[in-house]
PDB file of C-alpha atoms in Angstrom:
ATOM      1  CA  MET A   1      -2.234   9.337  -5.377  1.00  0.00           C
ATOM      2  CA  GLU A   2      -4.296   6.716  -4.553  1.00  0.00           C
ATOM      3  CA  PHE A   3      -4.635   8.118  -0.816  1.00  0.00           C
ATOM      4  CA  HIS A   4      -5.603  11.414  -2.285  1.00  0.00           C
ATOM      5  CA  ASP A   5      -8.037  12.890   0.259  1.00  0.00           C
ATOM      6  CA  LYS A   6      -8.602   9.533   2.421  1.00  0.00           C
ATOM      7  CA  ARG A   7      -8.523  10.268   6.475  1.00  0.00           C
ATOM      8  CA  ILE A   8      -6.449   8.482   8.007  1.00  0.00           C
ATOM      9  CA  VAL A   9      -5.964   7.440  11.749  1.00  0.00           C
ATOM     10  CA  VAL A  10      -2.743   6.323  13.182  1.00  0.00           C
ATOM     11  CA  THR A  11      -1.935   5.977  16.735  1.00  0.00           C
ATOM     12  CA  GLY A  12       1.178   6.333  17.891  1.00  0.00           C
ATOM     13  CA  GLY A  13       1.926   8.053  15.080  1.00  0.00           C
ATOM     14  CA  THR A  14       4.832  10.167  15.596  1.00  0.00           C
ATOM     15  CA  ARG A  15       7.341   8.202  16.178  1.00  0.00           C
ATOM     16  CA  GLY A  16       9.424   5.242  14.913  1.00  0.00           C
ATOM     17  CA  ILE A  17       7.120   3.223  12.764  1.00  0.00           C
ATOM     18  CA  GLY A  18       3.843   4.731  13.026  1.00  0.00           C
ATOM     19  CA  ARG A  19       5.781   8.236  12.317  1.00  0.00           C
ATOM     20  CA  ALA A  20       6.691   6.087   8.754  1.00  0.00           C
ATOM     21  CA  ILE A  21       3.389   5.143   8.463  1.00  0.00           C
ATOM     22  CA  SER A  22       1.510   8.851   9.052  1.00  0.00           C
ATOM     23  CA  LEU A  23       4.715  10.242   6.495  1.00  0.00           C
ATOM     24  CA  ALA A  24       3.904   7.438   4.008  1.00  0.00           C
ATOM     25  CA  PHE A  25       0.395   8.415   3.845  1.00  0.00           C
ATOM     26  CA  ALA A  26       0.638  11.927   3.862  1.00  0.00           C
ATOM     27  CA  THR A  27       3.271  11.459   0.591  1.00  0.00           C
ATOM     28  CA  GLY A  28       0.120   9.827  -0.998  1.00  0.00           C
ATOM     29  CA  GLY A  29      -2.240  12.678  -0.458  1.00  0.00           C
ATOM     30  CA  ALA A  30      -3.822  11.609   2.901  1.00  0.00           C
ATOM     31  CA  HIS A  31      -5.070  13.899   5.759  1.00  0.00           C
ATOM     32  CA  VAL A  32      -3.500  11.436   8.672  1.00  0.00           C
ATOM     33  CA  PHE A  33      -4.578  12.146  12.171  1.00  0.00           C
ATOM     34  CA  ALA A  34      -1.470  11.074  13.961  1.00  0.00           C
ATOM     35  CA  ALA A  35      -2.010  10.422  17.999  1.00  0.00           C
ATOM     36  CA  TYR A  36       0.316  10.536  20.507  1.00  0.00           C
ATOM     37  CA  LEU A  37       0.496  10.446  24.485  1.00  0.00           C
ATOM     38  CA  SER A  38       3.234  13.246  25.379  1.00  0.00           C
ATOM     39  CA  ASN A  39       6.018  13.960  23.484  1.00  0.00           C
ATOM     40  CA  GLU A  40       5.007  17.406  22.493  1.00  0.00           C
ATOM     41  CA  SER A  41       8.929  17.541  20.444  1.00  0.00           C
ATOM     42  CA  ALA A  42       8.284  14.339  18.280  1.00  0.00           C
ATOM     43  CA  ALA A  43       4.514  15.612  17.099  1.00  0.00           C
ATOM     44  CA  ASN A  44       6.225  18.938  16.184  1.00  0.00           C
ATOM     45  CA  GLU A  45       9.221  16.801  14.468  1.00  0.00           C
ATOM     46  CA  THR A  46       6.702  14.905  12.475  1.00  0.00           C
ATOM     47  CA  CYS A  47       4.713  17.833  11.231  1.00  0.00           C
ATOM     48  CA  VAL A  48       8.322  19.895   9.890  1.00  0.00           C
ATOM     49  CA  MET A  49       9.044  16.528   7.757  1.00  0.00           C
ATOM     50  CA  ALA A  50       5.733  16.444   6.359  1.00  0.00           C
ATOM     51  CA  GLU A  51       6.060  20.081   4.946  1.00  0.00           C
ATOM     52  CA  GLY A  52       5.710  20.173   1.179  1.00  0.00           C
ATOM     53  CA  LEU A  53       4.110  16.826   0.585  1.00  0.00           C
ATOM     54  CA  ALA A  54       0.768  16.181  -1.301  1.00  0.00           C
ATOM     55  CA  GLY A  55      -1.178  15.285   2.492  1.00  0.00           C
ATOM     56  CA  SER A  56      -0.776  16.442   5.604  1.00  0.00           C
ATOM     57  CA  ILE A  57      -0.054  15.330   9.276  1.00  0.00           C
ATOM     58  CA  THR A  58      -2.296  16.495  12.282  1.00  0.00           C
ATOM     59  CA  PRO A  59      -1.266  15.804  15.655  1.00  0.00           C
ATOM     60  CA  VAL A  60      -3.702  14.782  18.043  1.00  0.00           C
ATOM     61  CA  LYS A  61      -2.442  14.592  21.425  1.00  0.00           C
ATOM     62  CA  ALA A  62      -5.012  12.017  23.242  1.00  0.00           C
ATOM     63  CA  ASP A  63      -4.860   8.955  25.852  1.00  0.00           C
ATOM     64  CA  VAL A  64      -6.075   6.248  23.611  1.00  0.00           C
ATOM     65  CA  SER A  65      -6.079   3.695  25.788  1.00  0.00           C
ATOM     66  CA  THR A  66      -9.408   5.316  27.571  1.00  0.00           C
ATOM     67  CA  VAL A  67     -12.451   5.635  25.639  1.00  0.00           C
ATOM     68  CA  ALA A  68     -12.759   9.810  26.015  1.00  0.00           C
ATOM     69  CA  GLY A  69      -8.833   9.879  24.355  1.00  0.00           C
ATOM     70  CA  ALA A  70     -10.470   7.295  21.069  1.00  0.00           C
ATOM     71  CA  GLN A  71     -13.779   9.363  20.960  1.00  0.00           C
ATOM     72  CA  LEU A  72     -11.376  12.612  20.634  1.00  0.00           C
ATOM     73  CA  LEU A  73      -8.870  11.092  17.992  1.00  0.00           C
ATOM     74  CA  ILE A  74     -11.849   9.702  16.060  1.00  0.00           C
ATOM     75  CA  ASN A  75     -14.197  12.479  16.064  1.00  0.00           C
ATOM     76  CA  GLN A  76     -11.678  15.107  15.006  1.00  0.00           C
ATOM     77  CA  ALA A  77     -10.420  12.926  12.253  1.00  0.00           C
ATOM     78  CA  ALA A  78     -13.660  12.482  11.039  1.00  0.00           C
ATOM     79  CA  ARG A  79     -15.058  15.969  11.814  1.00  0.00           C
ATOM     80  CA  GLU A  80     -15.197  17.388   8.491  1.00  0.00           C
ATOM     81  CA  ALA A  81     -16.382  14.684   6.414  1.00  0.00           C
ATOM     82  CA  GLY A  82     -18.354  12.571   8.824  1.00  0.00           C
ATOM     83  CA  TYR A  83     -16.129   9.221   7.962  1.00  0.00           C
ATOM     84  CA  ILE A  84     -12.301   7.745   8.267  1.00  0.00           C
ATOM     85  CA  ASP A  85     -10.846   5.595   5.679  1.00  0.00           C
ATOM     86  CA  VAL A  86      -8.321   3.905   7.674  1.00  0.00           C
ATOM     87  CA  LEU A  87      -7.338   3.020  10.957  1.00  0.00           C
ATOM     88  CA  VAL A  88      -3.600   2.211  12.094  1.00  0.00           C
ATOM     89  CA  ASN A  89      -3.784   0.462  15.494  1.00  0.00           C
ATOM     90  CA  ASN A  90       0.133   1.294  16.423  1.00  0.00           C
ATOM     91  CA  ALA A  91       0.802   2.468  19.542  1.00  0.00           C
ATOM     92  CA  GLY A  92       2.397   0.137  22.081  1.00  0.00           C
ATOM     93  CA  ILE A  93       5.427  -0.190  24.175  1.00  0.00           C
ATOM     94  CA  ILE A  94       8.124  -2.996  25.547  1.00  0.00           C
ATOM     95  CA  ARG A  95       8.708  -3.196  29.050  1.00  0.00           C
ATOM     96  CA  ASP A  96      10.865  -6.399  28.897  1.00  0.00           C
ATOM     97  CA  GLY A  97      11.902  -8.826  31.746  1.00  0.00           C
ATOM     98  CA  TRP A  98      12.279 -12.582  33.089  1.00  0.00           C
ATOM     99  CA  LEU A  99       8.235 -13.729  33.531  1.00  0.00           C
ATOM    100  CA  ALA A 100       9.376 -14.895  37.067  1.00  0.00           C
ATOM    101  CA  MET A 101      10.588 -11.571  38.083  1.00  0.00           C
ATOM    102  CA  MET A 102       8.506  -9.381  36.050  1.00  0.00           C
ATOM    103  CA  ALA A 103       6.861  -6.778  37.919  1.00  0.00           C
ATOM    104  CA  ASP A 104       2.991  -6.509  38.068  1.00  0.00           C
ATOM    105  CA  ASP A 105       3.209  -3.128  36.677  1.00  0.00           C
ATOM    106  CA  ASP A 106       5.477  -4.263  33.553  1.00  0.00           C
ATOM    107  CA  TRP A 107       2.479  -6.514  32.602  1.00  0.00           C
ATOM    108  CA  ASP A 108      -0.109  -3.849  33.512  1.00  0.00           C
ATOM    109  CA  ALA A 109       1.671  -1.608  31.630  1.00  0.00           C
ATOM    110  CA  VAL A 110       2.313  -3.258  28.438  1.00  0.00           C
ATOM    111  CA  ILE A 111      -1.304  -5.021  28.541  1.00  0.00           C
ATOM    112  CA  HIS A 112      -2.952  -2.223  29.215  1.00  0.00           C
ATOM    113  CA  THR A 113      -1.123   0.196  26.296  1.00  0.00           C
ATOM    114  CA  ASN A 114      -0.813  -2.392  23.825  1.00  0.00           C
ATOM    115  CA  LEU A 115      -4.373  -3.871  23.994  1.00  0.00           C
ATOM    116  CA  TYR A 116      -6.590  -1.175  25.102  1.00  0.00           C
ATOM    117  CA  PRO A 117      -6.515   1.626  22.468  1.00  0.00           C
ATOM    118  CA  LEU A 118      -7.505  -1.693  19.822  1.00  0.00           C
ATOM    119  CA  PHE A 119     -10.733  -1.963  21.638  1.00  0.00           C
ATOM    120  CA  HIS A 120     -11.682   1.746  22.174  1.00  0.00           C
ATOM    121  CA  CYS A 121     -10.065   3.266  18.240  1.00  0.00           C
ATOM    122  CA  SER A 122     -11.548   0.499  16.558  1.00  0.00           C
ATOM    123  CA  LYS A 123     -15.179   0.651  18.229  1.00  0.00           C
ATOM    124  CA  TRP A 124     -15.303   4.034  17.072  1.00  0.00           C
ATOM    125  CA  GLY A 125     -13.397   4.126  14.006  1.00  0.00           C
ATOM    126  CA  LEU A 126     -15.820   1.208  12.940  1.00  0.00           C
ATOM    127  CA  ARG A 127     -18.700   3.593  13.820  1.00  0.00           C
ATOM    128  CA  LYS A 128     -17.373   6.161  11.432  1.00  0.00           C
ATOM    129  CA  MET A 129     -17.081   3.444   8.466  1.00  0.00           C
ATOM    130  CA  MET A 130     -20.197   1.273   8.575  1.00  0.00           C
ATOM    131  CA  SER A 131     -22.344   3.792   6.905  1.00  0.00           C
ATOM    132  CA  ARG A 132     -20.287   4.164   4.172  1.00  0.00           C
ATOM    133  CA  ARG A 133     -19.478  -0.072   4.118  1.00  0.00           C
ATOM    134  CA  SER A 134     -15.863   0.753   3.364  1.00  0.00           C
ATOM    135  CA  GLY A 135     -12.838   1.052   5.646  1.00  0.00           C
ATOM    136  CA  SER A 136      -9.474  -0.516   6.533  1.00  0.00           C
ATOM    137  CA  ILE A 137      -7.921  -1.445   9.786  1.00  0.00           C
ATOM    138  CA  ILE A 138      -4.527  -2.792  10.367  1.00  0.00           C
ATOM    139  CA  MET A 139      -2.842  -3.683  13.777  1.00  0.00           C
ATOM    140  CA  ILE A 140       0.877  -3.404  14.061  1.00  0.00           C
ATOM    141  CA  SER A 141       1.885  -6.715  15.897  1.00  0.00           C
ATOM    142  CA  SER A 142       5.199  -8.620  16.294  1.00  0.00           C
ATOM    143  CA  VAL A 143       6.961 -11.688  14.980  1.00  0.00           C
ATOM    144  CA  SER A 144       7.279 -12.086  19.335  1.00  0.00           C
ATOM    145  CA  ALA A 145       3.827 -13.054  19.094  1.00  0.00           C
ATOM    146  CA  LEU A 146       4.109 -15.779  16.011  1.00  0.00           C
ATOM    147  CA  ALA A 147       7.577 -17.005  17.413  1.00  0.00           C
ATOM    148  CA  GLY A 148       8.159 -16.186  21.077  1.00  0.00           C
ATOM    149  CA  THR A 149      10.782 -14.178  22.305  1.00  0.00           C
ATOM    150  CA  ALA A 150      12.434 -14.916  26.187  1.00  0.00           C
ATOM    151  CA  GLY A 151      12.043 -12.083  28.051  1.00  0.00           C
ATOM    152  CA  GLN A 152       9.022 -10.585  26.203  1.00  0.00           C
ATOM    153  CA  SER A 153       6.018 -12.840  27.474  1.00  0.00           C
ATOM    154  CA  ASN A 154       3.927  -9.408  28.444  1.00  0.00           C
ATOM    155  CA  TYR A 155       4.377  -7.938  25.018  1.00  0.00           C
ATOM    156  CA  ALA A 156       4.130 -11.153  22.989  1.00  0.00           C
ATOM    157  CA  ALA A 157       1.048 -11.528  24.113  1.00  0.00           C
ATOM    158  CA  SER A 158      -0.017  -8.447  23.635  1.00  0.00           C
ATOM    159  CA  LYS A 159       0.944  -8.767  20.356  1.00  0.00           C
ATOM    160  CA  GLY A 160      -0.456 -12.314  19.811  1.00  0.00           C
ATOM    161  CA  ALA A 161      -3.805 -10.981  20.770  1.00  0.00           C
ATOM    162  CA  ALA A 162      -3.692  -8.324  18.404  1.00  0.00           C
ATOM    163  CA  ILE A 163      -3.355 -10.690  15.331  1.00  0.00           C
ATOM    164  CA  SER A 164      -6.372 -13.023  17.079  1.00  0.00           C
ATOM    165  CA  PHE A 165      -8.237  -9.222  17.279  1.00  0.00           C
ATOM    166  CA  ALA A 166      -7.781  -8.676  13.557  1.00  0.00           C
ATOM    167  CA  LYS A 167      -8.965 -12.311  12.296  1.00  0.00           C
ATOM    168  CA  SER A 168     -12.166 -12.209  14.417  1.00  0.00           C
ATOM    169  CA  LEU A 169     -12.742  -8.175  13.695  1.00  0.00           C
ATOM    170  CA  ALA A 170     -12.370  -9.405  10.198  1.00  0.00           C
ATOM    171  CA  ARG A 171     -15.535 -11.667  10.768  1.00  0.00           C
ATOM    172  CA  GLU A 172     -17.645  -9.449  12.284  1.00  0.00           C
ATOM    173  CA  VAL A 173     -17.057  -6.702   9.737  1.00  0.00           C
ATOM    174  CA  GLY A 174     -16.510  -8.062   6.372  1.00  0.00           C
ATOM    175  CA  VAL A 175     -20.048  -8.364   5.669  1.00  0.00           C
ATOM    176  CA  MET A 176     -19.909  -3.986   5.720  1.00  0.00           C
ATOM    177  CA  GLY A 177     -17.229  -3.786   3.038  1.00  0.00           C
ATOM    178  CA  ILE A 178     -14.523  -3.270   6.062  1.00  0.00           C
ATOM    179  CA  ARG A 179     -11.417  -5.235   5.944  1.00  0.00           C
ATOM    180  CA  VAL A 180      -9.148  -5.812   9.101  1.00  0.00           C
ATOM    181  CA  ASN A 181      -5.766  -7.111   8.701  1.00  0.00           C
ATOM    182  CA  ALA A 182      -2.386  -7.048  11.093  1.00  0.00           C
ATOM    183  CA  VAL A 183       1.521  -6.542  10.018  1.00  0.00           C
ATOM    184  CA  ALA A 184       3.900  -8.317  11.754  1.00  0.00           C
ATOM    185  CA  ALA A 185       7.282  -6.514  12.361  1.00  0.00           C
ATOM    186  CA  GLY A 186      10.156  -7.846  12.774  1.00  0.00           C
ATOM    187  CA  LEU A 187      13.519  -5.894  14.547  1.00  0.00           C
ATOM    188  CA  ILE A 188      13.265  -2.571  13.283  1.00  0.00           C
ATOM    189  CA  ALA A 189      15.255   0.854  14.220  1.00  0.00           C
ATOM    190  CA  THR A 190      13.359   2.648  16.177  1.00  0.00           C
ATOM    191  CA  GLU A 191      14.278   4.479  19.319  1.00  0.00           C
ATOM    192  CA  MET A 192      12.319   1.284  21.169  1.00  0.00           C
ATOM    193  CA  THR A 193      14.809  -1.124  19.966  1.00  0.00           C
ATOM    194  CA  ALA A 194      17.759   1.275  20.577  1.00  0.00           C
ATOM    195  CA  GLY A 195      17.950   0.554  24.224  1.00  0.00           C
ATOM    196  CA  MET A 196      17.932  -3.190  23.238  1.00  0.00           C
ATOM    197  CA  LYS A 197      21.327  -5.351  24.190  1.00  0.00           C
ATOM    198  CA  GLN A 198      23.472  -5.300  20.808  1.00  0.00           C
ATOM    199  CA  ASP A 199      24.151  -9.256  21.770  1.00  0.00           C
ATOM    200  CA  LEU A 200      20.749 -10.029  21.403  1.00  0.00           C
ATOM    201  CA  VAL A 201      20.510  -7.701  18.600  1.00  0.00           C
ATOM    202  CA  ASP A 202      23.275  -9.415  16.937  1.00  0.00           C
ATOM    203  CA  GLY A 203      21.792 -12.696  17.373  1.00  0.00           C
ATOM    204  CA  ILE A 204      18.783 -11.623  15.611  1.00  0.00           C
ATOM    205  CA  VAL A 205      20.229 -10.057  12.841  1.00  0.00           C
ATOM    206  CA  LYS A 206      22.300 -13.338  12.339  1.00  0.00           C
ATOM    207  CA  GLY A 207      19.631 -15.550  12.128  1.00  0.00           C
ATOM    208  CA  SER A 208      17.201 -13.688   9.649  1.00  0.00           C
ATOM    209  CA  ALA A 209      17.929 -14.605   5.853  1.00  0.00           C
ATOM    210  CA  LEU A 210      18.239 -10.992   4.650  1.00  0.00           C
ATOM    211  CA  GLY A 211      21.587 -10.279   7.303  1.00  0.00           C
ATOM    212  CA  ARG A 212      20.030  -6.925   8.613  1.00  0.00           C
ATOM    213  CA  ILE A 213      17.676  -4.827  10.595  1.00  0.00           C
ATOM    214  CA  GLY A 214      14.435  -3.362   8.843  1.00  0.00           C
ATOM    215  CA  ARG A 215      13.646  -0.009   8.115  1.00  0.00           C
ATOM    216  CA  PRO A 216       9.678   1.865   9.787  1.00  0.00           C
ATOM    217  CA  GLU A 217       9.697   2.613   5.933  1.00  0.00           C
ATOM    218  CA  GLU A 218       9.548  -1.064   5.008  1.00  0.00           C
ATOM    219  CA  VAL A 219       6.636  -1.121   7.735  1.00  0.00           C
ATOM    220  CA  ALA A 220       4.505   1.302   6.504  1.00  0.00           C
ATOM    221  CA  ASP A 221       5.439   0.073   2.969  1.00  0.00           C
ATOM    222  CA  ALA A 222       3.225  -2.748   4.252  1.00  0.00           C
ATOM    223  CA  VAL A 223       0.791  -1.124   5.689  1.00  0.00           C
ATOM    224  CA  LEU A 224      -0.439   1.073   2.671  1.00  0.00           C
ATOM    225  CA  PHE A 225      -0.506  -2.157   0.692  1.00  0.00           C
ATOM    226  CA  LEU A 226      -3.366  -3.324   3.085  1.00  0.00           C
ATOM    227  CA  ALA A 227      -4.937  -0.186   2.894  1.00  0.00           C
ATOM    228  CA  SER A 228      -4.737  -0.299  -0.731  1.00  0.00           C
ATOM    229  CA  GLY A 229      -7.267  -1.429  -3.467  1.00  0.00           C
ATOM    230  CA  ARG A 230      -4.771  -3.754  -4.578  1.00  0.00           C
ATOM    231  CA  ALA A 231      -5.346  -5.778  -1.043  1.00  0.00           C
ATOM    232  CA  SER A 232      -9.156  -5.860  -1.506  1.00  0.00           C
ATOM    233  CA  TYR A 233      -9.886  -9.560  -1.272  1.00  0.00           C
ATOM    234  CA  ILE A 234      -7.239  -9.867   1.706  1.00  0.00           C
ATOM    235  CA  THR A 235      -9.280  -9.399   5.642  1.00  0.00           C
ATOM    236  CA  GLY A 236      -8.182 -11.063   8.566  1.00  0.00           C
ATOM    237  CA  GLN A 237      -4.585 -12.202   7.644  1.00  0.00           C
ATOM    238  CA  THR A 238      -1.486 -11.315   9.267  1.00  0.00           C
ATOM    239  CA  LEU A 239       1.796 -10.090   6.826  1.00  0.00           C
ATOM    240  CA  VAL A 240       5.322 -10.747   8.177  1.00  0.00           C
ATOM    241  CA  VAL A 241       7.807  -8.140   7.964  1.00  0.00           C
ATOM    242  CA  ASP A 242      10.950  -9.490   9.228  1.00  0.00           C
ATOM    243  CA  GLY A 243      13.637  -9.768   7.148  1.00  0.00           C
ATOM    244  CA  GLY A 244      13.078 -13.379   7.341  1.00  0.00           C
ATOM    245  CA  ILE A 245      13.725 -14.331  10.957  1.00  0.00           C
ATOM    246  CA  LEU A 246      10.759 -16.632  11.200  1.00  0.00           C
TER     247      LEU A 246
END
């Protein structure tokens, strides 16, 4: 029960990989504050799934790509204790398309949704960690950032930025006892990937070492490791969880 009574913030925490992360921390006894933008049904389902766990999940409706939304989330998570222990920046979207034909709105939406929360939530989250000189921030990135994926120039750019952001921030806050890392996820079975063309999925799976799609829980396990004391000397790193795609 390493995370018993720890205060955890997960953006995009009520669906897909984010939900798996929220549930994993709650299983370990943590108080999880799971941000979501608009899907009330998914938020309610996540709460039902958390019933009976050692910890708890509190859904927080907030647009974390804005200052106000990030402040609302972080302040609610820190309200009782005055601090947070872990921030997982997971919120993100995809809008795939060939760059030559990509709509400006599709570029802007992905960059805005995937990058702005990193800045706003990390900025305000750090302020709830610095006084205690401890904490962990984890960015959810993608193997697209490392290998490149045709039709995902906007998504790959945003996820590559998440890795660079983590490396730079790790150097800023390490002296305060705060660690910053990233997890680069491969093809994971979520609603986001369910809409991918089957031939593309089959090609990725065939080219991987393990020959299968990953589960959200397998990404969550990597996140919990990086947030734990077992990773106390790890910062500024990217842990690839892709089944051997790279």
